Coordinates of C-alpha atoms (C1' of nucleotides) in Angstrom, one line a residue:
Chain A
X4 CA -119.2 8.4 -120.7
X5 CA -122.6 9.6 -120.3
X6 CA -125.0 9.2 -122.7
X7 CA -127.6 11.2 -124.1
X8 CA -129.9 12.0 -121.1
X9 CA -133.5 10.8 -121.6
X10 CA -136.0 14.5 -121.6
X11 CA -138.9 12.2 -120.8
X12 CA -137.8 10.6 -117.5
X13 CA -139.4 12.5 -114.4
X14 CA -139.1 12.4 -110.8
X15 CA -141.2 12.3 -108.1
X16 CA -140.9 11.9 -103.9
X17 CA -143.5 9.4 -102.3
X18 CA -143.7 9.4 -98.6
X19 CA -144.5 6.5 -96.0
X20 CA -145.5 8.0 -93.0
X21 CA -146.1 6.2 -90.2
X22 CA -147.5 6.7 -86.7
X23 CA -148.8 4.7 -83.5
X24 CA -152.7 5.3 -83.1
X25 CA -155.5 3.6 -81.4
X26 CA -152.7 1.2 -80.0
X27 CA -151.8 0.2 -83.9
X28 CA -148.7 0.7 -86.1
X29 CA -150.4 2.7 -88.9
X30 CA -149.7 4.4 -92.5
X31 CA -151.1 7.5 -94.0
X32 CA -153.1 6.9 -97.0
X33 CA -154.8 9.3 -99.5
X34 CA -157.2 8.8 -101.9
X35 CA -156.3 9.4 -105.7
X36 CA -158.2 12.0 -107.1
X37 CA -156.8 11.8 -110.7
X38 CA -155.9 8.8 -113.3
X39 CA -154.3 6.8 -113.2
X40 CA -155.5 4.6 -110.0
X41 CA -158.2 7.2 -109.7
X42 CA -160.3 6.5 -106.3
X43 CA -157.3 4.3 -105.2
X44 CA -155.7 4.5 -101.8
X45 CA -152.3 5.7 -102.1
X46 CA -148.9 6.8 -100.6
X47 CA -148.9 11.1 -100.5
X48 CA -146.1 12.3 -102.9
X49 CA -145.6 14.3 -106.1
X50 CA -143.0 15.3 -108.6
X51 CA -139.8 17.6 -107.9
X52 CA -140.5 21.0 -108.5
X53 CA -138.0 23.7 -110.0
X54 CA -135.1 24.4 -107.4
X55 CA -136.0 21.4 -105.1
X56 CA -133.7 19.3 -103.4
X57 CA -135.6 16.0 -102.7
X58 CA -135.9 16.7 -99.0
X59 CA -137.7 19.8 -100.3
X60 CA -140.1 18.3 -101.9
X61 CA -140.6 15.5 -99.6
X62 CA -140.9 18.3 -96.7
X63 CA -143.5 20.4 -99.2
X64 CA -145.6 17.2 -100.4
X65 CA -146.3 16.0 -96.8
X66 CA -147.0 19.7 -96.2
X67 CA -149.6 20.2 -99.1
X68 CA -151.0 16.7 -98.4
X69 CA -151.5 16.3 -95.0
X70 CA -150.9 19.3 -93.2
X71 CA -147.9 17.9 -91.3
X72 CA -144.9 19.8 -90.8
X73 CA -141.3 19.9 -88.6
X74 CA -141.6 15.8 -88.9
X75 CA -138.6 13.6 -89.4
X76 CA -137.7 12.3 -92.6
X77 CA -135.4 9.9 -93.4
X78 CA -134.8 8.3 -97.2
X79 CA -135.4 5.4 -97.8
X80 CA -134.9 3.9 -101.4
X81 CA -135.5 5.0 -105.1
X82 CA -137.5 3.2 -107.5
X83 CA -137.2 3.2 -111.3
X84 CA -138.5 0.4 -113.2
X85 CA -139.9 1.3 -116.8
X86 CA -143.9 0.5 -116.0
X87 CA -143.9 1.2 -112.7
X88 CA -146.0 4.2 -113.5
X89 CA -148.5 4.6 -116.7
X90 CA -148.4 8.0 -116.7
X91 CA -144.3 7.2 -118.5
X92 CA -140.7 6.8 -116.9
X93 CA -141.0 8.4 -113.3
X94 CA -138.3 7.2 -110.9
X95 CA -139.5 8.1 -107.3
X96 CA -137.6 8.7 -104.2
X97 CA -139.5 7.4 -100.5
X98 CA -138.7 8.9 -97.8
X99 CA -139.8 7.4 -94.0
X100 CA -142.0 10.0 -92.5
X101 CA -142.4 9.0 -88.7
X102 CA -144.8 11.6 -86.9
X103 CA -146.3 11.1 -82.9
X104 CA -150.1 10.8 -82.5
X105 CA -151.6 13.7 -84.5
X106 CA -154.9 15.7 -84.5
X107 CA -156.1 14.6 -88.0
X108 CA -154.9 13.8 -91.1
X109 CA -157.7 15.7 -93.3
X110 CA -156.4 19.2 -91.5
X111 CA -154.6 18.9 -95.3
X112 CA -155.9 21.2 -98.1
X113 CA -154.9 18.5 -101.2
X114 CA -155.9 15.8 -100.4
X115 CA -159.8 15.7 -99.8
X116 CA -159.4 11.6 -98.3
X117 CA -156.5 10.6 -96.1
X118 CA -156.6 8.0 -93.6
X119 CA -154.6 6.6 -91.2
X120 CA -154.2 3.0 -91.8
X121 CA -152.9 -0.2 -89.5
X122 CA -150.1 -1.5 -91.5
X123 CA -151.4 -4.6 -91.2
X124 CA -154.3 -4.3 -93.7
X125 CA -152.0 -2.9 -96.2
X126 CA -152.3 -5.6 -99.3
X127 CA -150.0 -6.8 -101.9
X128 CA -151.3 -6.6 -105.4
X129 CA -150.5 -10.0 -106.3
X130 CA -154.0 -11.6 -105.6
X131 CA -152.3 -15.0 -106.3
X132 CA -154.7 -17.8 -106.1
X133 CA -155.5 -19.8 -102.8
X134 CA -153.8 -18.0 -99.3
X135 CA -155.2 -14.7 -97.9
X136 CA -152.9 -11.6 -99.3
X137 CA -149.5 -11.3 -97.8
X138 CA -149.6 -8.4 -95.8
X139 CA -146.6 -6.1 -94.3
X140 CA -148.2 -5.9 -90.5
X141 CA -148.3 -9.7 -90.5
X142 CA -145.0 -10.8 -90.7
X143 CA -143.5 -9.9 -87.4
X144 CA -145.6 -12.5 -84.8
X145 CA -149.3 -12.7 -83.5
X146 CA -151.4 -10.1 -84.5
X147 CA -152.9 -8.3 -81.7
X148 CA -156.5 -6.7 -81.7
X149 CA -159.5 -6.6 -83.7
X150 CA -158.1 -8.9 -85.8
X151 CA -158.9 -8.8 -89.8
X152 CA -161.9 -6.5 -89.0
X153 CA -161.1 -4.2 -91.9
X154 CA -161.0 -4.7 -95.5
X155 CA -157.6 -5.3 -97.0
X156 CA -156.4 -2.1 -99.3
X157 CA -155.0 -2.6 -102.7
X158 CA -152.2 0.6 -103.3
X159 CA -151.8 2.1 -106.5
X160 CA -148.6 1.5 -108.6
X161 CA -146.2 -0.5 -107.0
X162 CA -146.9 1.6 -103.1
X163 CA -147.1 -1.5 -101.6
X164 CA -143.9 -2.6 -102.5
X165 CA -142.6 1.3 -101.1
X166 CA -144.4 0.8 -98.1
X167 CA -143.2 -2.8 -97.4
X168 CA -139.6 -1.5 -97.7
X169 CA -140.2 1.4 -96.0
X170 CA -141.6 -0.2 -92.9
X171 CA -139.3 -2.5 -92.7
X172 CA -136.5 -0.1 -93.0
X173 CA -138.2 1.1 -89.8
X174 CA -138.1 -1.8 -88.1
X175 CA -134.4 -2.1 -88.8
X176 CA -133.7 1.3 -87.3
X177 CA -135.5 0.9 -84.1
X178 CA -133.0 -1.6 -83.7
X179 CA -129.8 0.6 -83.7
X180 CA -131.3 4.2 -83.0
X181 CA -133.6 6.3 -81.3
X182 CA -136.5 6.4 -84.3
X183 CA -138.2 5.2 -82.2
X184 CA -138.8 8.5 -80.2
X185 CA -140.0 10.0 -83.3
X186 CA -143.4 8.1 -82.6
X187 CA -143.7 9.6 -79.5
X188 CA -144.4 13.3 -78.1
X189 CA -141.7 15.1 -76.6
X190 CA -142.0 13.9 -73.1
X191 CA -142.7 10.3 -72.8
X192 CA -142.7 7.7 -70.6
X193 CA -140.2 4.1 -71.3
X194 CA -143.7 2.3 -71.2
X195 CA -144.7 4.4 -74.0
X196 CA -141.5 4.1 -76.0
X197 CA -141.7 0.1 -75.1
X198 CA -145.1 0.1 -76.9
X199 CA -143.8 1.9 -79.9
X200 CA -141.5 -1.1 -79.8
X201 CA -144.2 -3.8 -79.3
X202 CA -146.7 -2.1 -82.0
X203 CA -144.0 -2.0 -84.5
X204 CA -142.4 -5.3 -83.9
X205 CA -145.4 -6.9 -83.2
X206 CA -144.5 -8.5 -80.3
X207 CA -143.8 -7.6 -76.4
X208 CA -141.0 -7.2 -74.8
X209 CA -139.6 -7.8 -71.4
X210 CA -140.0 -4.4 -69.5
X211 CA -137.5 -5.0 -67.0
X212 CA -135.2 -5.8 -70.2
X213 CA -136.2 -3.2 -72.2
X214 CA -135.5 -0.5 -69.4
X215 CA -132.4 -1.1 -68.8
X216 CA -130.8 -1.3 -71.7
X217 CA -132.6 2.3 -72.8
X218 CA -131.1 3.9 -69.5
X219 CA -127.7 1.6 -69.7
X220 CA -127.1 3.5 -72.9
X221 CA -125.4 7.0 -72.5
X222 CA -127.7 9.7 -73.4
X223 CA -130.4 7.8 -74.7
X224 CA -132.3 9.6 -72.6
X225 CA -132.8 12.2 -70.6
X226 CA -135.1 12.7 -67.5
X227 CA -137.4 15.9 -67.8
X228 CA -137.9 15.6 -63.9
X229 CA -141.8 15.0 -64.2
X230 CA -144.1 12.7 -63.5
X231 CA -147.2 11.4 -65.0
X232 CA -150.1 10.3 -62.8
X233 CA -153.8 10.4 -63.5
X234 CA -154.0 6.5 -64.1
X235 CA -153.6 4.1 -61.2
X236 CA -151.0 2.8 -60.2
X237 CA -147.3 4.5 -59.6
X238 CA -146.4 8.0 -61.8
X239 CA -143.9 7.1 -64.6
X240 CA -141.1 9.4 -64.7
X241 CA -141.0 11.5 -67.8
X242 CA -138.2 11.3 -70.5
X243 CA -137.3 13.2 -73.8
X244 CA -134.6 12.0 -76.3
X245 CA -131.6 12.5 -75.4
X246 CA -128.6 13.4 -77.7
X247 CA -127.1 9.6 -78.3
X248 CA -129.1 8.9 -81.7
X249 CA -127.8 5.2 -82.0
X250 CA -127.7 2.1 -79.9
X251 CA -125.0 0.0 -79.6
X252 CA -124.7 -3.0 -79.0
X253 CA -128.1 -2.8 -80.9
X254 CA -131.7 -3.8 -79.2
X255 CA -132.1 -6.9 -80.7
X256 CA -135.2 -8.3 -82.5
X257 CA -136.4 -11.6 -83.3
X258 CA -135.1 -12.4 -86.4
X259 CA -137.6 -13.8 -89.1
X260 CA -136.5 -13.5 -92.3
X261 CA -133.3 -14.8 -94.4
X262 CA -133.1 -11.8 -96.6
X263 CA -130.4 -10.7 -99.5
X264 CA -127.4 -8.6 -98.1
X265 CA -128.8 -5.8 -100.0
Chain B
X3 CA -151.9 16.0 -105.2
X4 CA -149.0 15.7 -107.9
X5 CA -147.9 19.1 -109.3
X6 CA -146.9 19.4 -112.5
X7 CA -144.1 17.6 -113.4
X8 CA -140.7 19.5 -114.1
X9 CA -139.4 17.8 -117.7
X10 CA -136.5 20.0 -117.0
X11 CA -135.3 16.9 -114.6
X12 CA -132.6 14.5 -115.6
X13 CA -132.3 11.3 -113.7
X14 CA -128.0 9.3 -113.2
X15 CA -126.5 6.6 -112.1
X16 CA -123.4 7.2 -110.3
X17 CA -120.7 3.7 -109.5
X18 CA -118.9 3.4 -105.9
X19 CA -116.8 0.7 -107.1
X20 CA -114.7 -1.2 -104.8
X21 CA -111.8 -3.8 -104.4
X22 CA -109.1 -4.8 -102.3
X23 CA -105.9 -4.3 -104.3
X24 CA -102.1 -4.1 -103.3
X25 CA -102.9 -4.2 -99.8
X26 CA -105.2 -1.4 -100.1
X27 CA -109.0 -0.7 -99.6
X28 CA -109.5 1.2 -103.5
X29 CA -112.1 3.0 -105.5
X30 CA -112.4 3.3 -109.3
X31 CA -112.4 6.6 -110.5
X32 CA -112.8 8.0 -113.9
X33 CA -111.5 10.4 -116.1
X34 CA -113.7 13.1 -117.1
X35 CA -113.4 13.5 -121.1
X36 CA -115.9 16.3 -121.5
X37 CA -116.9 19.3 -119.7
X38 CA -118.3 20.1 -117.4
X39 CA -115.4 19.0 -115.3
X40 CA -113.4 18.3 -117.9
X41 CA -110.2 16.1 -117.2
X42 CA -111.2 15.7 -113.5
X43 CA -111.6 12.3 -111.3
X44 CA -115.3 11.5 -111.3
X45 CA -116.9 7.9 -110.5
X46 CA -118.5 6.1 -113.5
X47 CA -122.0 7.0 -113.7
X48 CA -124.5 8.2 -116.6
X49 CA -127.7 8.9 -117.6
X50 CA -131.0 6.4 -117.7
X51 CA -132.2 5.6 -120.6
X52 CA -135.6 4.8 -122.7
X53 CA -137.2 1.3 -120.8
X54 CA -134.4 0.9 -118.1
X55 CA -134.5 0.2 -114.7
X56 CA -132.0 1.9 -112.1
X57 CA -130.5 -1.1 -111.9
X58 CA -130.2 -2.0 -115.3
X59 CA -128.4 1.6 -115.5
X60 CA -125.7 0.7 -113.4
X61 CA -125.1 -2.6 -115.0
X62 CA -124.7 -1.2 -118.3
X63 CA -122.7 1.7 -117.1
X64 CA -120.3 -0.5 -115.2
X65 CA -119.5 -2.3 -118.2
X66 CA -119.6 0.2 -120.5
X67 CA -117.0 2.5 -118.4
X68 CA -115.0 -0.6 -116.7
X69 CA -116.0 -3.4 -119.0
X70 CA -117.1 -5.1 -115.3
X71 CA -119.5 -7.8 -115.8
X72 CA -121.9 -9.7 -113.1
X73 CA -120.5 -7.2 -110.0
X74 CA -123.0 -7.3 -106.9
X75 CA -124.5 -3.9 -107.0
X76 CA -126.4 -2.4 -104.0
X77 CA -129.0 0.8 -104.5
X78 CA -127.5 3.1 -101.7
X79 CA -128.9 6.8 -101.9
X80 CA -130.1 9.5 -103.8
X81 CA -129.1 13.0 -104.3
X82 CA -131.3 15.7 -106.2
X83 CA -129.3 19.3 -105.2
X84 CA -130.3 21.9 -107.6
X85 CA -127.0 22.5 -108.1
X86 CA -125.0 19.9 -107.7
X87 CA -124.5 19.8 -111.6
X88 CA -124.1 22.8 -113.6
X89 CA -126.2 21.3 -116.4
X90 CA -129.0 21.7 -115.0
X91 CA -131.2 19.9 -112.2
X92 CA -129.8 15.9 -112.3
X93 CA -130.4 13.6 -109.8
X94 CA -128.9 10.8 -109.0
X95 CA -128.6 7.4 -107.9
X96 CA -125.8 5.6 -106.1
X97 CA -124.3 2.3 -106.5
X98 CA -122.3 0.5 -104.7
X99 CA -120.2 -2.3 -106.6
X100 CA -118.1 -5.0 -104.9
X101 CA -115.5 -6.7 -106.8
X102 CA -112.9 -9.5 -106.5
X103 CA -109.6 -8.1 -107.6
X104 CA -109.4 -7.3 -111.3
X105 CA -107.5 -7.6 -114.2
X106 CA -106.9 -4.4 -114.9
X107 CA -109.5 -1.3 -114.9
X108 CA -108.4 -0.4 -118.8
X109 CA -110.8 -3.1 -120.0
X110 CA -113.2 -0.6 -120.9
X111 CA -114.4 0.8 -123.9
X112 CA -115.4 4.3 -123.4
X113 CA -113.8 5.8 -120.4
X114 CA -110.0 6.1 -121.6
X115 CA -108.7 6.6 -118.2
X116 CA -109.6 4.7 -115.0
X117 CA -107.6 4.5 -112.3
X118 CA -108.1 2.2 -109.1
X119 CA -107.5 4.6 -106.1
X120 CA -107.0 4.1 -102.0
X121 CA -110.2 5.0 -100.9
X122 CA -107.9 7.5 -98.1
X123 CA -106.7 9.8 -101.2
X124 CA -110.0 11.0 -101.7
X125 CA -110.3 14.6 -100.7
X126 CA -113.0 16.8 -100.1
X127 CA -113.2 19.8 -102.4
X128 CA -114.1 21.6 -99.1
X129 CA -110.1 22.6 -99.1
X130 CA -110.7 24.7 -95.6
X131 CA -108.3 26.6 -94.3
X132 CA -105.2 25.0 -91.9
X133 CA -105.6 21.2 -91.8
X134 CA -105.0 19.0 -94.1
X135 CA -108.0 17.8 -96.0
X136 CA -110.6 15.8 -94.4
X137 CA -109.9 12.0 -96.2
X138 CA -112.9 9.9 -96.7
X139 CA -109.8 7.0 -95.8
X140 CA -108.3 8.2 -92.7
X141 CA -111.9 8.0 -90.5
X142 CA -111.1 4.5 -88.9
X143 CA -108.1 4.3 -87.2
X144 CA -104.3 4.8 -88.3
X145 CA -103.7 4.3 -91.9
X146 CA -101.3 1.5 -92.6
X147 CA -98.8 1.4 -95.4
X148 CA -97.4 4.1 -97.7
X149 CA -99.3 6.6 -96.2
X150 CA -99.7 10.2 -97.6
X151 CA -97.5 8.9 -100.4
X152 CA -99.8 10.1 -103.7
X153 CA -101.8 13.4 -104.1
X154 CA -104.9 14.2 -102.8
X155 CA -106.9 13.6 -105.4
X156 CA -110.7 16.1 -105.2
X157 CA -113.8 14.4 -107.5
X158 CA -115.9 16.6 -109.7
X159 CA -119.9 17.4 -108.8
X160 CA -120.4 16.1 -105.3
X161 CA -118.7 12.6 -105.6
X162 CA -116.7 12.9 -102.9
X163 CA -120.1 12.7 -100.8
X164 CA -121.4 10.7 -102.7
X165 CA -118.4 8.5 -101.8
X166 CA -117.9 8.9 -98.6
X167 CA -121.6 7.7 -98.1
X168 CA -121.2 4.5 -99.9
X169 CA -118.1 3.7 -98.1
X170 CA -119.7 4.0 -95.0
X171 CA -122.4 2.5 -95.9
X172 CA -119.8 -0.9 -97.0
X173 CA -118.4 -0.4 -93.8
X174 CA -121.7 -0.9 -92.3
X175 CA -122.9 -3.8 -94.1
X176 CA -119.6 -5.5 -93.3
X177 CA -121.0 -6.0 -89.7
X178 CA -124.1 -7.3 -90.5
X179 CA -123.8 -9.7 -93.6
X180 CA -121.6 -11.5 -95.9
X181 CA -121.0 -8.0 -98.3
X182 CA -117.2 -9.2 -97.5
X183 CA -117.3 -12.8 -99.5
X184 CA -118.4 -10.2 -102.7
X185 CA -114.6 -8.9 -102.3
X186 CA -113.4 -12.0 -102.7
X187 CA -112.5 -14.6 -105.4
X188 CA -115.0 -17.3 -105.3
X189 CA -113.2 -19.1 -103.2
X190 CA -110.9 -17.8 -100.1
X191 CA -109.3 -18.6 -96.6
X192 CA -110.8 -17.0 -93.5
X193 CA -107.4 -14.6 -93.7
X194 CA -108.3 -13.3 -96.6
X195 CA -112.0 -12.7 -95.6
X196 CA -110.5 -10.6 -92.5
X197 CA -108.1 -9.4 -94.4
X198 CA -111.4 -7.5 -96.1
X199 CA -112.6 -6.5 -92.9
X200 CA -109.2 -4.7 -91.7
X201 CA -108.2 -2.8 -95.1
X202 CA -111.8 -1.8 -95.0
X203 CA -112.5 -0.9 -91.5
X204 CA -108.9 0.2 -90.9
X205 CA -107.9 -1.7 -88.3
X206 CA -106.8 -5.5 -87.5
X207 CA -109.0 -7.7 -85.8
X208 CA -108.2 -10.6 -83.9
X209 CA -107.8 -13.7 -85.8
X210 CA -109.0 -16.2 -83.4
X211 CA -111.9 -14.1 -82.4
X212 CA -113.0 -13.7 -86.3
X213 CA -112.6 -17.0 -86.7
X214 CA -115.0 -18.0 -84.0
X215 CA -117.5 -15.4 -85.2
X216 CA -117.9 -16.6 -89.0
X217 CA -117.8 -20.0 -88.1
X218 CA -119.8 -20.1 -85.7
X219 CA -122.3 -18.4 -87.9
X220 CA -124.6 -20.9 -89.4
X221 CA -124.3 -21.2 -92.9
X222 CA -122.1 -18.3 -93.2
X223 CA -119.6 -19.9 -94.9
X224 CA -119.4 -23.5 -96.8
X225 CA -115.8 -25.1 -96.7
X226 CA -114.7 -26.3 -100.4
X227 CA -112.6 -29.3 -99.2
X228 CA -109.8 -27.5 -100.6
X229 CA -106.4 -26.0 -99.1
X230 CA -104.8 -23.3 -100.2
X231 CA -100.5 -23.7 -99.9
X232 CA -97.7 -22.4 -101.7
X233 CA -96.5 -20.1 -99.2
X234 CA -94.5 -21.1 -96.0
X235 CA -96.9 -22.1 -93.2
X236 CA -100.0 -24.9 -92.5
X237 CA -102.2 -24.9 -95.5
X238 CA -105.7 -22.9 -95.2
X239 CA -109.1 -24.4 -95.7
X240 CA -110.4 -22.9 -98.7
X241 CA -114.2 -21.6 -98.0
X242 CA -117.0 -20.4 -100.2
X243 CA -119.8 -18.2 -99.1
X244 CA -122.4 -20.2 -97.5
X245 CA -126.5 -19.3 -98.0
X246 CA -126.7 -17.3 -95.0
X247 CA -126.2 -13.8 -95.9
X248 CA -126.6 -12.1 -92.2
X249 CA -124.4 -12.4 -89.4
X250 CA -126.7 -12.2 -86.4
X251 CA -125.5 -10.6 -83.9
X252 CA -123.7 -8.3 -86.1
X253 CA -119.5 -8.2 -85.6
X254 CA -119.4 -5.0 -84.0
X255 CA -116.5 -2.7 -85.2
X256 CA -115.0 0.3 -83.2
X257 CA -117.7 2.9 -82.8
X258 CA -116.2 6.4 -83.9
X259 CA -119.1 8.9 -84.7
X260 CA -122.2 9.7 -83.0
X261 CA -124.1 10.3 -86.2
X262 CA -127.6 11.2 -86.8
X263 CA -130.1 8.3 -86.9
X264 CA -130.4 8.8 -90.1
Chain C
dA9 C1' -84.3 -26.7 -87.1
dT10 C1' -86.5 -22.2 -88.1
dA11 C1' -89.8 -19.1 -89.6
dA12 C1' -94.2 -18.3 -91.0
dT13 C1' -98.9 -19.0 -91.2
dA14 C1' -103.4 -21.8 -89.8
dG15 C1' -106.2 -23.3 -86.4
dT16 C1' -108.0 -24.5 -81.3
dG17 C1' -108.8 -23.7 -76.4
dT18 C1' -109.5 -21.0 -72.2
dC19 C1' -110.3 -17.3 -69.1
dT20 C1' -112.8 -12.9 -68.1
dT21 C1' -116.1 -9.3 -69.0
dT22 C1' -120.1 -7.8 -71.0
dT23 C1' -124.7 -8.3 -72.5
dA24 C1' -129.1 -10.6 -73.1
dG25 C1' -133.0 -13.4 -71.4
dA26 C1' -136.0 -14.9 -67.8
dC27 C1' -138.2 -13.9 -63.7
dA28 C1' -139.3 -12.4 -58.4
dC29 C1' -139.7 -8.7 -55.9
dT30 C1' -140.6 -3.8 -54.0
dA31 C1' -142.8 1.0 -54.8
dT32 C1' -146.6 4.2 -55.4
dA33 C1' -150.7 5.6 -57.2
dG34 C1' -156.3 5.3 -57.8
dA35 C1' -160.6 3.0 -56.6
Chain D
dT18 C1' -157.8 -3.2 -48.7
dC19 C1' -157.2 -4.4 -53.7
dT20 C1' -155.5 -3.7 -58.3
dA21 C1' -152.8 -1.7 -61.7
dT22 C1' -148.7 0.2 -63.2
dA23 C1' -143.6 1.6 -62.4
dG24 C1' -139.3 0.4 -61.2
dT25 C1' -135.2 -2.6 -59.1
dG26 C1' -132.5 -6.8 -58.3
dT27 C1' -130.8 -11.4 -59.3
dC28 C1' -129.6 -15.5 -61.6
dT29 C1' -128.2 -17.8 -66.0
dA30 C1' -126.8 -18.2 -70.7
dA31 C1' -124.6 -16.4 -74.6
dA32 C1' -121.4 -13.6 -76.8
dA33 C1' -117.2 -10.6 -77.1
dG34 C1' -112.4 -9.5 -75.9
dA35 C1' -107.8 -10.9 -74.7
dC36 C1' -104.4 -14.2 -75.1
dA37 C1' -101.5 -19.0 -75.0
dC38 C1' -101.0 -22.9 -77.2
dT39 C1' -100.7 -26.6 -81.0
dA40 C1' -100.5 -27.9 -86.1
dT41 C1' -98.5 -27.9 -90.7
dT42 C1' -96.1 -26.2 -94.3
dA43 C1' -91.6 -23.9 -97.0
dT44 C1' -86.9 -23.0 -96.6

DNA sequence: ATAATAGTGTCTTTTAGACACTATAGA
DNA sequence: TCTATAGTGTCTAAAAGACACTATTAT
């Protein structure tokens, strides 16, 4: 049955957490302060400790890393291949860290570099010849601001691939659930929750649309009785998630890709 | 940034395998030949070895303990509980396999006994106080044939969470892309593909509705030019699984939990 | 014939998509 | 007032649910 377990194989958590910032869908990056990838931008992880389920450890990482705490986590996928580290065998776990607009991310004490990110300068290793890199904030329509201002990032190991899979795990559950709150503070507006939408889709949506099928669905939400003002034009009422967690039939997106069933 | 690694970690595969036999949605199961656990129902599984990949893992281990060859496998979750093995801190991968129905799960080398087992025998080791076991089976709807005729049967470590998830997680897929067609032979009538979808999701569906849906479906399915007789009645059109591998919008089944978004 | 299974068509209800309009604030 | 944002209503098209009917075989 099982066969001789293999002493050398570690294990490790890597986290993709995402937020909505200056009116961008962005990742948390740290630098590496060690070999390998040394001075590379990374995803924040680190091994299983003794006694740690692999919530624990994603909890603690993101913690020790970026100073983050109380944020949602969700797993994603585990990734195993031989090489995919040079340190040896390390099969690591990723888990979807989705956080609302937060102070800063060097409040941590680990990591001396993070930075928040738009998604779409994240590159793929694979500088193959001619076209610019493929990059994960491209693929869902028109890009919206600035543009290409910033340099495309190269991830260590295979992060890109982690944070590729991650985001568009992401992008799959805004489609079914209420994730989508996760990006916001706890009393929002459904303009604010539309733009999580928009940012992370990368297109707009149909407010009128979009408003009534969030307040069609049963405890989806739930009005806080407030108001926000200060901006012209007519207060927003105020919302906060309700206890419904899935949408069904789901908020549909524009479908893109012809993918495997996995 | 990454603490010292804990060598003390051990890293499994673990094998949802399922079919559609005798009328009946079923799970392989194993028997355990060594301790701990001895002599209990476990699912295949086993550790990774030197250069393999997680799926590579589960390849060999489904051949190795079923003598299965060239089964779709998808990566479903992790678990890493401290204590969910008492030899020490394992964690584990799960697979989920989809097979055709089989000649006969005794094919294999190295696990003596394997037994193909109704999903809806499965029992929680949580054996609580008054009601009768909670059954990973009985979730969606009234159970259809022999009912409660065998035993309860309770898995060793955590399978039966392990399990449960990976069912759900088939049941899942089932309304979004063509995971049925892997529970097929390689060629099959519409009936049989719904046939899938009610053993599965434990409830009949309406033929003429069903019909409309995967047809309509571009791509979804690919008739052979075949017909399939024998039995009294008009001949079926014999169908293969066409390229496209999601059904967009999904074939909604009978909503039942208000889960967590995750 | 009769029974059994395969396949098509139609009606109704629900939901999505597109879009015009009213409401309430700041400047 | 003008402009910007929030929110409602309406029409149309697509899809789901329910169900009656025709088609083709074995016996």
């Amino acid at each position: 049955m099982r066969s001789g377990p293999l002493a050398s194989t570690r294990v490790a958590v890597d986290l993709v957490v995402l937020t909505v910032r200056d009116d961008a869908f962005q990742i948390l990056l740290v630098e590496r302060a060690n070999d390998p990838f040394k001075g590379r931008w990374a995803l924040p992880g680190g091994f299983l400790q003794e006694g740690e389920d692999l919530l624990e450890t994603a909890d603690r990482e993101l913690r020790e890393e970026t100073g983050l705490t109380g944020v949602d986590l969700w797993q994603v996928k585990a990734y195993g291949h031989p090489d995919r580290d040079p340190r040896g065998h390390i099969v690591t776990i990723s888990f979807l860290a989705v956080a609302p607009r937060l102070p800063s991310p060097n409040a941590g004490t680990d990591a001396a570099n993070a930075i928040w990110q738009p998604v779409m300068n994240l590159s793929s290793g694979q500088s193959k010849a001619s076209p610019p890199s493929e990059t994960v904030g491209l693929s869902p329509g028109p890009k919206s601001h600035d543009a290409v201002s910033s340099v495309m990032l190269e991830l260590a190991f295979d992060h890109y691939t982690i944070a590729a899979d991650a985001i568009e795990y992401a992008r799959g559950k805004l489609e079914q659930t209420n994730i989508a709150t996760a990006f916001c503070p706890p009393e929002f507006t459904i303009g604010d929750l539309r733009h999580v939408y928009e940012l992370v889709w990368g297109y707009t949506l149909d407010e009128r649309n979009f408003s009534r099928k969030v307040l069609k669905t049963e405890n989806f939400l739930e009005e806080t009785g407030g108001y926000r003002g200060g901006q012209p034009g007519r207060p927003a009422k105020l919302y906060r998630k309700g206890c419904a967690t899935k949408l069904r039939p789901a908020m549909l997106r524009i479908a893109e890709e012809q993918g495997h069933a996995a």
